[in-house]
JSON list of C-alpha atoms in Angstrom, two decimals:
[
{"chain": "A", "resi": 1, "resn": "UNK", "atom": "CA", "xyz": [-13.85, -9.38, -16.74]},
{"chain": "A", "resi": 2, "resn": "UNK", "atom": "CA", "xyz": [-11.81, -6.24, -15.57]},
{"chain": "A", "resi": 3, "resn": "UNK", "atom": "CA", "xyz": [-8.93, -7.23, -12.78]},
{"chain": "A", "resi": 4, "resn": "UNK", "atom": "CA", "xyz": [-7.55, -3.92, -12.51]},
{"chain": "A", "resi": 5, "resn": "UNK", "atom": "CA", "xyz": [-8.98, -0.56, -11.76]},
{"chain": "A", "resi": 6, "resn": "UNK", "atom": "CA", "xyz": [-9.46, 1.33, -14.97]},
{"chain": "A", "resi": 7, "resn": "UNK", "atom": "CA", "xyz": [-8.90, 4.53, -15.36]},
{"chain": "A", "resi": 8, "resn": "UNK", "atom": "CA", "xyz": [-12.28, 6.77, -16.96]},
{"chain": "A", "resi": 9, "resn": "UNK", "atom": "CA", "xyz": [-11.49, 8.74, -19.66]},
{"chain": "A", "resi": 10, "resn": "UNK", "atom": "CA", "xyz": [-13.07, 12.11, -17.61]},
{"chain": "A", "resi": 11, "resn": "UNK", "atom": "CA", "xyz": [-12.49, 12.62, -14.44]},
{"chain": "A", "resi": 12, "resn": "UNK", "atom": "CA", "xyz": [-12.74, 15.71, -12.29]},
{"chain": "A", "resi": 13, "resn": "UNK", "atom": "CA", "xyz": [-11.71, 15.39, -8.69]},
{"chain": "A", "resi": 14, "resn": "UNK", "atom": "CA", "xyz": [-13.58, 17.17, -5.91]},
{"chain": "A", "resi": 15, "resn": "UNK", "atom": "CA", "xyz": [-13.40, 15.79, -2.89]},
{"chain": "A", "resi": 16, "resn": "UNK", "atom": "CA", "xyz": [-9.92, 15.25, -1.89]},
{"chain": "A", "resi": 17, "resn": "UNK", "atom": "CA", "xyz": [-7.15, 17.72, -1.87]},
{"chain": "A", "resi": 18, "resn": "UNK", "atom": "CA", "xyz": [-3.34, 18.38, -2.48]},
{"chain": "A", "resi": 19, "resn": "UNK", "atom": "CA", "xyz": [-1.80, 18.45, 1.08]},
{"chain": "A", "resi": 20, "resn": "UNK", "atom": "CA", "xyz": [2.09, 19.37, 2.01]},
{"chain": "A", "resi": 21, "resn": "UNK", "atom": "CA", "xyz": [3.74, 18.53, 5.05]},
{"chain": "A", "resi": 22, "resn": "UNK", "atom": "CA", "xyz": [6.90, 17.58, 6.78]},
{"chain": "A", "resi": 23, "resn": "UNK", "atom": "CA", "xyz": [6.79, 14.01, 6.48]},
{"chain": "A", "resi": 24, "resn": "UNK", "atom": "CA", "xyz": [9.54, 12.02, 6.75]},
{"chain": "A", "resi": 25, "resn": "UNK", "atom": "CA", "xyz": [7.83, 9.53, 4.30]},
{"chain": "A", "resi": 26, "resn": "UNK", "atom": "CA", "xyz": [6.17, 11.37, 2.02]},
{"chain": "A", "resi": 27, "resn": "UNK", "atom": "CA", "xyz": [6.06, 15.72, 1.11]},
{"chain": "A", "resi": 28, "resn": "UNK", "atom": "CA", "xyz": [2.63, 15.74, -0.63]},
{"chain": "A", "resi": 29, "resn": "UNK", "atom": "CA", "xyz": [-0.81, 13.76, -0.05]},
{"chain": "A", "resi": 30, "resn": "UNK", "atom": "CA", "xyz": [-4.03, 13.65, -1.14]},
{"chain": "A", "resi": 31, "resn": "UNK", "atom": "CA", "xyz": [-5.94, 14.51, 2.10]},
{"chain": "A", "resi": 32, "resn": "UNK", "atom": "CA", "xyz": [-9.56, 13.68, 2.59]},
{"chain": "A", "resi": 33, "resn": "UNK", "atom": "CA", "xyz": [-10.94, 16.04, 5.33]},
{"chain": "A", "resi": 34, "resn": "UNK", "atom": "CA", "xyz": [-14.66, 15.29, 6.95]},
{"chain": "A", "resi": 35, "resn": "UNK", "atom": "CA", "xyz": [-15.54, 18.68, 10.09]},
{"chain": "A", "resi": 36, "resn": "UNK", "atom": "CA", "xyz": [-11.46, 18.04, 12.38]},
{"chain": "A", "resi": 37, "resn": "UNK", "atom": "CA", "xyz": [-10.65, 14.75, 10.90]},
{"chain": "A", "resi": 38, "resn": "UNK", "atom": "CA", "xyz": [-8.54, 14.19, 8.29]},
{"chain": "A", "resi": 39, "resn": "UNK", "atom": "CA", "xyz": [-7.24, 11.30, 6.33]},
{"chain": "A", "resi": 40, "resn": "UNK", "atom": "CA", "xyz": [-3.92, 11.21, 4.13]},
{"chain": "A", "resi": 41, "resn": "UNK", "atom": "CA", "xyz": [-3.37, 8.74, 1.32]},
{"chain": "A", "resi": 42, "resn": "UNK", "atom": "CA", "xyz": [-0.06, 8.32, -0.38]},
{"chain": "A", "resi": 43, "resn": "UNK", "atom": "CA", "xyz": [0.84, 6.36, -3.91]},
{"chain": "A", "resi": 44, "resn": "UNK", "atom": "CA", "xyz": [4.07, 5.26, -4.72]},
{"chain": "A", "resi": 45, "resn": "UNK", "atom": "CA", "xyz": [5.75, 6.71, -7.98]},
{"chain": "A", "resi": 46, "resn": "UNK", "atom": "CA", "xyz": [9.28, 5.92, -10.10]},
{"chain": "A", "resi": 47, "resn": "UNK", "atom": "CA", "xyz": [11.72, 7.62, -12.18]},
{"chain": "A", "resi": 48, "resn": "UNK", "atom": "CA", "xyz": [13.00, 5.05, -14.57]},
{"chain": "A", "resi": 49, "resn": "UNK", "atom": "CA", "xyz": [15.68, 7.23, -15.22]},
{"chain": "A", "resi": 50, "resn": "UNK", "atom": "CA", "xyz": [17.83, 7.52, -11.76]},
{"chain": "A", "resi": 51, "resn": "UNK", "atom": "CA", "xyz": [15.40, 4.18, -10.93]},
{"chain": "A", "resi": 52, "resn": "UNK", "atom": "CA", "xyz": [14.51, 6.25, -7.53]},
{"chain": "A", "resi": 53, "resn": "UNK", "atom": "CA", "xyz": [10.94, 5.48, -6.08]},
{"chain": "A", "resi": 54, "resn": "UNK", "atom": "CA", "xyz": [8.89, 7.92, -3.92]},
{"chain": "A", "resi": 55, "resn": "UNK", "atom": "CA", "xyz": [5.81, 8.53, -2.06]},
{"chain": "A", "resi": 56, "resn": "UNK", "atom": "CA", "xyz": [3.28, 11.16, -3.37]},
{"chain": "A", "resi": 57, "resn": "UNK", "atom": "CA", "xyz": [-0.71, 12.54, -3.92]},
{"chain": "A", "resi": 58, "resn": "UNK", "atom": "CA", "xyz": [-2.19, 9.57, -5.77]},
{"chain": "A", "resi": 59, "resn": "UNK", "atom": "CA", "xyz": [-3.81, 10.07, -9.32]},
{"chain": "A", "resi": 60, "resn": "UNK", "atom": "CA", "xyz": [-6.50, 12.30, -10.02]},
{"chain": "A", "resi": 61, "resn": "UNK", "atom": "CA", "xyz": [-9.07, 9.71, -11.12]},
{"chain": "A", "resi": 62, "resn": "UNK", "atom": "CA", "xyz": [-8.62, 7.81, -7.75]},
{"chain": "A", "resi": 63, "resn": "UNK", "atom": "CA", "xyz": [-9.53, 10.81, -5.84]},
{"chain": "A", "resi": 64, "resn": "UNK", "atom": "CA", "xyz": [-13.38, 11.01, -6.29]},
{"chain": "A", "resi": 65, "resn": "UNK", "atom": "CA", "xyz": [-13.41, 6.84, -6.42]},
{"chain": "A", "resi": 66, "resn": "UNK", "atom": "CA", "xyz": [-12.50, 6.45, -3.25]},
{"chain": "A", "resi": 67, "resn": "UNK", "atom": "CA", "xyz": [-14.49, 9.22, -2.21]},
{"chain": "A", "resi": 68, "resn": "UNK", "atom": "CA", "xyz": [-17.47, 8.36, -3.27]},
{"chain": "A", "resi": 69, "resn": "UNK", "atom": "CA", "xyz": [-17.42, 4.77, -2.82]},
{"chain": "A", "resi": 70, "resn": "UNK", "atom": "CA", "xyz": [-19.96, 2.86, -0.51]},
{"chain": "A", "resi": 71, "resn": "UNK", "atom": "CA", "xyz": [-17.23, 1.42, 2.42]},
{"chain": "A", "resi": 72, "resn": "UNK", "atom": "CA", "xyz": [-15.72, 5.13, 2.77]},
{"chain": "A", "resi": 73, "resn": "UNK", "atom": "CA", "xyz": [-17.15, 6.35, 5.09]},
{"chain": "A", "resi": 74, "resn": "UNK", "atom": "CA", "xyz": [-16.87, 3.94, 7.41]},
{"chain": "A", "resi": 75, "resn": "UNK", "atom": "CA", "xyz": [-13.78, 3.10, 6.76]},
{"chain": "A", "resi": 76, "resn": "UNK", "atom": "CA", "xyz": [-12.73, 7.57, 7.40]},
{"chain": "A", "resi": 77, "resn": "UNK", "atom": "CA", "xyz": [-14.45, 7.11, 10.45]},
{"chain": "A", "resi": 78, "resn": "UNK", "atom": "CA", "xyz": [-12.19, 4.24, 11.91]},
{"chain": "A", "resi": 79, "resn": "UNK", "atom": "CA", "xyz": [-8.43, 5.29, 10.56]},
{"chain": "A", "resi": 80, "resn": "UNK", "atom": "CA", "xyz": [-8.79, 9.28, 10.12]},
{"chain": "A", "resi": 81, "resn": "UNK", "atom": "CA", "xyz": [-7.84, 11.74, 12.98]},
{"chain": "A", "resi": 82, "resn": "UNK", "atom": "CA", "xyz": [-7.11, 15.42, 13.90]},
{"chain": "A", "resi": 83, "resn": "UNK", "atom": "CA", "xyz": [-4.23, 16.74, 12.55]},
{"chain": "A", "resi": 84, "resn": "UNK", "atom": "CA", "xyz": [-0.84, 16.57, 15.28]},
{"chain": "A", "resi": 85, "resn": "UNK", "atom": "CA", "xyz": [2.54, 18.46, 14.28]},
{"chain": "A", "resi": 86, "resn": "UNK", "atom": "CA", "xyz": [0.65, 19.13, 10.43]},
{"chain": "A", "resi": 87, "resn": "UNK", "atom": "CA", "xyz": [0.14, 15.49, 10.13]},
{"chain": "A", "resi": 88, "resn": "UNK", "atom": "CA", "xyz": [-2.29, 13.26, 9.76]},
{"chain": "A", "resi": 89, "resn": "UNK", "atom": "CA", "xyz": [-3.19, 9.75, 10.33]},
{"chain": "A", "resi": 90, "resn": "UNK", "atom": "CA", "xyz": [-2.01, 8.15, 6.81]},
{"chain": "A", "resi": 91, "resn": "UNK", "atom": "CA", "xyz": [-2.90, 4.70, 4.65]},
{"chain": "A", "resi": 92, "resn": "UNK", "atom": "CA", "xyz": [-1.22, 4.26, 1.41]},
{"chain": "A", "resi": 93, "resn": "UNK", "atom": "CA", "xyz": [-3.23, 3.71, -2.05]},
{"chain": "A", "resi": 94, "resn": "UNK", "atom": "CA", "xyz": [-3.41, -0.27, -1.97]},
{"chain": "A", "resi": 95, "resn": "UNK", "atom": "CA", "xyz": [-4.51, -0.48, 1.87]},
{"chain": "A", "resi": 96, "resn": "UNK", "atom": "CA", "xyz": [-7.57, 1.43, 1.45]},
{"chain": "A", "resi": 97, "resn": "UNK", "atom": "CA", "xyz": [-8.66, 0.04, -1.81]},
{"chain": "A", "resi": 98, "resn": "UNK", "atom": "CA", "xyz": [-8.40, -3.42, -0.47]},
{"chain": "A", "resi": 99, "resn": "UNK", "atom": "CA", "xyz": [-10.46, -2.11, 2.80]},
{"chain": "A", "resi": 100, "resn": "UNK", "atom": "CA", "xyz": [-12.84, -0.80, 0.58]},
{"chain": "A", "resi": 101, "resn": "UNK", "atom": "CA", "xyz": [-13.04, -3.83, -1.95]},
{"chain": "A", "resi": 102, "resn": "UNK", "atom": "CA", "xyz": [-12.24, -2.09, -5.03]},
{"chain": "A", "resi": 103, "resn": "UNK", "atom": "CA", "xyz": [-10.28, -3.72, -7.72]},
{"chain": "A", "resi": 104, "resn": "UNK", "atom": "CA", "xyz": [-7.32, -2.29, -7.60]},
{"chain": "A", "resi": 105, "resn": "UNK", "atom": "CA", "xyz": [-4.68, -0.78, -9.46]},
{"chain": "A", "resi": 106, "resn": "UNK", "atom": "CA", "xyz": [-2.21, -2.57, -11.60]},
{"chain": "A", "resi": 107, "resn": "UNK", "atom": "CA", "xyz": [1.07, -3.45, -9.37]},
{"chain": "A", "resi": 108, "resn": "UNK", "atom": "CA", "xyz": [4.32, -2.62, -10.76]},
{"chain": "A", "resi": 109, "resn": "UNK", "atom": "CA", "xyz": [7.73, -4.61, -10.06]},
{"chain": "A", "resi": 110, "resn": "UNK", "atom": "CA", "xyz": [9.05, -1.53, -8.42]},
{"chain": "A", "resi": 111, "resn": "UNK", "atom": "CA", "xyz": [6.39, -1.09, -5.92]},
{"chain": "A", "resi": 112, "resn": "UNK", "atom": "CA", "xyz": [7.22, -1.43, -2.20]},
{"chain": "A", "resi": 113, "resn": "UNK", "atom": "CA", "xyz": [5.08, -2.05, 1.22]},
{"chain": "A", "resi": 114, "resn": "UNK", "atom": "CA", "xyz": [4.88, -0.83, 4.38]},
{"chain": "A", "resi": 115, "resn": "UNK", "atom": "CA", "xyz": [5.44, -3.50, 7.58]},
{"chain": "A", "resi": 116, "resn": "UNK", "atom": "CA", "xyz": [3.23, -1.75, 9.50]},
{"chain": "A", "resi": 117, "resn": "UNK", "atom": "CA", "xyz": [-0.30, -0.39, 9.60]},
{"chain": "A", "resi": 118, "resn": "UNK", "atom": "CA", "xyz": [0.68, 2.88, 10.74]},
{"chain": "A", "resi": 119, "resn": "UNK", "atom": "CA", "xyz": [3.25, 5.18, 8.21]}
]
């Protein structure tokens, strides 16, 4: 039995894109957009060697996952919104797979949280 998300060995994402904004969390996003709604999503990365974490796009073969997966829609439909000063409403890789009850992906020591719903 599989805990973790696995990653496929092909994967082609096409639904969500590359975003860049102003921030003050994150600089890039992968941004699901459905007609004037938009929502962001935001993984947490690490640099082993200056031991610096930051908050980016997540990976390629989560894109069309998360996408496609039954609870999505739904689940755009309550958190997404129109964009305000080039942002938009934005969950981070972990919230929205556990709101969409996917397995999720393997938690590293490094890895922080957010207090709050809203980043």
């Amino acid at each position: 039995m599989r805990y973790h998300f696995v990653k496929p060995q092909l994967y082609n994402p096409r639904y969500g894109i590359i975003y860049e904004c102003n921030h003050e969390v994150y600089s890039k996003c992968t941004l699901y957009l459905i007609k004037d709604k938009g929502l962001a999503v935001i993984q947490q990365r690490y640099d082993k060697e200056t031991k610096t974490t930051w908050w980016t796009e997540i990976d390629p073969y989560l894109v069309d996952a998360l996408y496609l997966n039954q609870n999505f829609k739904e689940y755009f439909n309550r958190y997404s919104g129109i964009v305000k000063g080039g942002l938009y409403p934005t969950v981070t890789i972990r919230q929205i797979m556990w709101a969409l009850k996917m397995k999720p992906i393997k938690r590293e020591r490094w890895e922080t949280t957010f207090d709050h719903r809203d980043i």
